[in-house]
Amino acid sequence: MKKIKVRKIGNSLGVILPRTTGIHEGDELHLMKKGEWLILDMSEANINRARAIIQKGFDDFKYNRTLTEDEMASLLGKYGWHK
């Protein structure tokens, strides 16, 4: 188990979490306390992040930011994009 240090941030307390936790800046996590354990629930943050990625993909179609196969071949042919 890795130790992290609690720090004073204004009138609150905070911790620095390693990137390996999979938490991203701006994520909103649910905090639960069970006995002596503090649990950060990331499930909603993961769902929201996935929804944002999917929505961005749909926006490409909505704003007609798509390419035809011929345009892709012209732009990316040298990288192996072929019909």
PDB file of C-alpha atoms in Angstrom:
ATOM      1  CA  MET A   1       0.000   0.000   0.000  1.00  0.00           C
ATOM      2  CA  LYS A   2       1.413   3.374  -1.019  1.00  0.00           C
ATOM      3  CA  LYS A   3       1.428   6.253   1.471  1.00  0.00           C
ATOM      4  CA  ILE A   4       0.319   9.760   0.504  1.00  0.00           C
ATOM      5  CA  LYS A   5       0.640  12.896   2.585  1.00  0.00           C
ATOM      6  CA  VAL A   6      -2.309  15.059   3.649  1.00  0.00           C
ATOM      7  CA  ARG A   7      -1.674  18.770   3.027  1.00  0.00           C
ATOM      8  CA  LYS A   8      -3.420  21.962   4.049  1.00  0.00           C
ATOM      9  CA  ILE A   9      -5.059  23.750   1.117  1.00  0.00           C
ATOM     10  CA  GLY A  10      -6.688  26.977   2.319  1.00  0.00           C
ATOM     11  CA  ASN A  11      -9.183  25.958   5.008  1.00  0.00           C
ATOM     12  CA  SER A  12      -9.355  22.405   3.633  1.00  0.00           C
ATOM     13  CA  LEU A  13      -7.154  19.342   3.434  1.00  0.00           C
ATOM     14  CA  GLY A  14      -5.973  17.665   0.264  1.00  0.00           C
ATOM     15  CA  VAL A  15      -3.801  14.903  -1.110  1.00  0.00           C
ATOM     16  CA  ILE A  16      -1.749  14.521  -4.275  1.00  0.00           C
ATOM     17  CA  LEU A  17      -2.752  11.340  -6.126  1.00  0.00           C
ATOM     18  CA  PRO A  18      -0.354   9.535  -8.464  1.00  0.00           C
ATOM     19  CA  ARG A  19      -1.243   9.497 -12.176  1.00  0.00           C
ATOM     20  CA  THR A  20      -1.294   5.706 -12.016  1.00  0.00           C
ATOM     21  CA  THR A  21      -4.659   5.918 -10.205  1.00  0.00           C
ATOM     22  CA  GLY A  22      -6.372   6.741 -13.510  1.00  0.00           C
ATOM     23  CA  ILE A  23      -7.923   9.899 -12.072  1.00  0.00           C
ATOM     24  CA  HIS A  24      -7.881  12.917 -14.395  1.00  0.00           C
ATOM     25  CA  GLU A  25      -7.895  16.632 -13.653  1.00  0.00           C
ATOM     26  CA  GLY A  26     -11.480  17.842 -13.327  1.00  0.00           C
ATOM     27  CA  ASP A  27     -12.917  14.426 -12.423  1.00  0.00           C
ATOM     28  CA  GLU A  28     -15.587  14.526  -9.746  1.00  0.00           C
ATOM     29  CA  LEU A  29     -15.285  11.561  -7.396  1.00  0.00           C
ATOM     30  CA  HIS A  30     -17.659  10.269  -4.753  1.00  0.00           C
ATOM     31  CA  LEU A  31     -16.065  10.051  -1.314  1.00  0.00           C
ATOM     32  CA  MET A  32     -17.260   7.404   1.122  1.00  0.00           C
ATOM     33  CA  LYS A  33     -16.017   6.579   4.586  1.00  0.00           C
ATOM     34  CA  LYS A  34     -16.286   2.984   5.781  1.00  0.00           C
ATOM     35  CA  GLY A  35     -14.807   2.544   9.216  1.00  0.00           C
ATOM     36  CA  GLU A  36     -11.176   3.611   9.000  1.00  0.00           C
ATOM     37  CA  TRP A  37     -11.188   3.545   5.188  1.00  0.00           C
ATOM     38  CA  LEU A  38     -11.789   6.447   2.783  1.00  0.00           C
ATOM     39  CA  ILE A  39     -13.005   5.244  -0.594  1.00  0.00           C
ATOM     40  CA  LEU A  40     -12.953   7.354  -3.766  1.00  0.00           C
ATOM     41  CA  ASP A  41     -15.487   6.063  -6.293  1.00  0.00           C
ATOM     42  CA  MET A  42     -14.336   6.810  -9.867  1.00  0.00           C
ATOM     43  CA  SER A  43     -17.159   5.023 -11.702  1.00  0.00           C
ATOM     44  CA  GLU A  44     -19.224   8.121 -12.515  1.00  0.00           C
ATOM     45  CA  ALA A  45     -16.125  10.064 -13.600  1.00  0.00           C
ATOM     46  CA  ASN A  46     -15.155   7.212 -15.954  1.00  0.00           C
ATOM     47  CA  ILE A  47     -18.653   7.161 -17.472  1.00  0.00           C
ATOM     48  CA  ASN A  48     -18.652  10.953 -17.938  1.00  0.00           C
ATOM     49  CA  ARG A  49     -15.217  10.849 -19.595  1.00  0.00           C
ATOM     50  CA  ALA A  50     -16.376   8.099 -21.990  1.00  0.00           C
ATOM     51  CA  ARG A  51     -19.541  10.067 -22.829  1.00  0.00           C
ATOM     52  CA  ALA A  52     -17.460  13.164 -23.613  1.00  0.00           C
ATOM     53  CA  ILE A  53     -15.256  11.173 -26.007  1.00  0.00           C
ATOM     54  CA  ILE A  54     -18.301   9.697 -27.749  1.00  0.00           C
ATOM     55  CA  GLN A  55     -19.993  13.110 -27.982  1.00  0.00           C
ATOM     56  CA  LYS A  56     -16.855  14.631 -29.517  1.00  0.00           C
ATOM     57  CA  GLY A  57     -16.978  11.916 -32.178  1.00  0.00           C
ATOM     58  CA  PHE A  58     -20.613  12.719 -32.957  1.00  0.00           C
ATOM     59  CA  ASP A  59     -19.759  16.424 -33.172  1.00  0.00           C
ATOM     60  CA  ASP A  60     -17.483  15.641 -36.131  1.00  0.00           C
ATOM     61  CA  PHE A  61     -20.543  14.418 -38.045  1.00  0.00           C
ATOM     62  CA  LYS A  62     -22.784  17.190 -36.747  1.00  0.00           C
ATOM     63  CA  TYR A  63     -20.415  19.913 -37.990  1.00  0.00           C
ATOM     64  CA  ASN A  64     -19.490  18.007 -41.174  1.00  0.00           C
ATOM     65  CA  ARG A  65     -15.866  17.481 -40.125  1.00  0.00           C
ATOM     66  CA  THR A  66     -15.504  14.194 -41.961  1.00  0.00           C
ATOM     67  CA  LEU A  67     -13.429  13.082 -44.929  1.00  0.00           C
ATOM     68  CA  THR A  68     -14.237  10.800 -47.833  1.00  0.00           C
ATOM     69  CA  GLU A  69     -12.102   7.714 -48.556  1.00  0.00           C
ATOM     70  CA  ASP A  70     -10.452   9.592 -51.445  1.00  0.00           C
ATOM     71  CA  GLU A  71      -9.607  12.559 -49.194  1.00  0.00           C
ATOM     72  CA  MET A  72      -8.166  10.202 -46.571  1.00  0.00           C
ATOM     73  CA  ALA A  73      -6.045   8.448 -49.228  1.00  0.00           C
ATOM     74  CA  SER A  74      -4.822  11.796 -50.559  1.00  0.00           C
ATOM     75  CA  LEU A  75      -3.904  13.124 -47.116  1.00  0.00           C
ATOM     76  CA  LEU A  76      -2.680   9.930 -45.459  1.00  0.00           C
ATOM     77  CA  GLY A  77      -1.646   7.674 -48.361  1.00  0.00           C
ATOM     78  CA  LYS A  78       2.038   8.037 -47.530  1.00  0.00           C
ATOM     79  CA  TYR A  79       1.255   6.549 -44.088  1.00  0.00           C
ATOM     80  CA  GLY A  80      -0.397   3.460 -45.538  1.00  0.00           C
ATOM     81  CA  TRP A  81      -4.027   4.595 -45.883  1.00  0.00           C
ATOM     82  CA  HIS A  82      -5.385   2.832 -48.967  1.00  0.00           C
ATOM     83  CA  LYS A  83      -8.763   2.207 -50.495  1.00  0.00           C
TER      84      LYS A  83
END
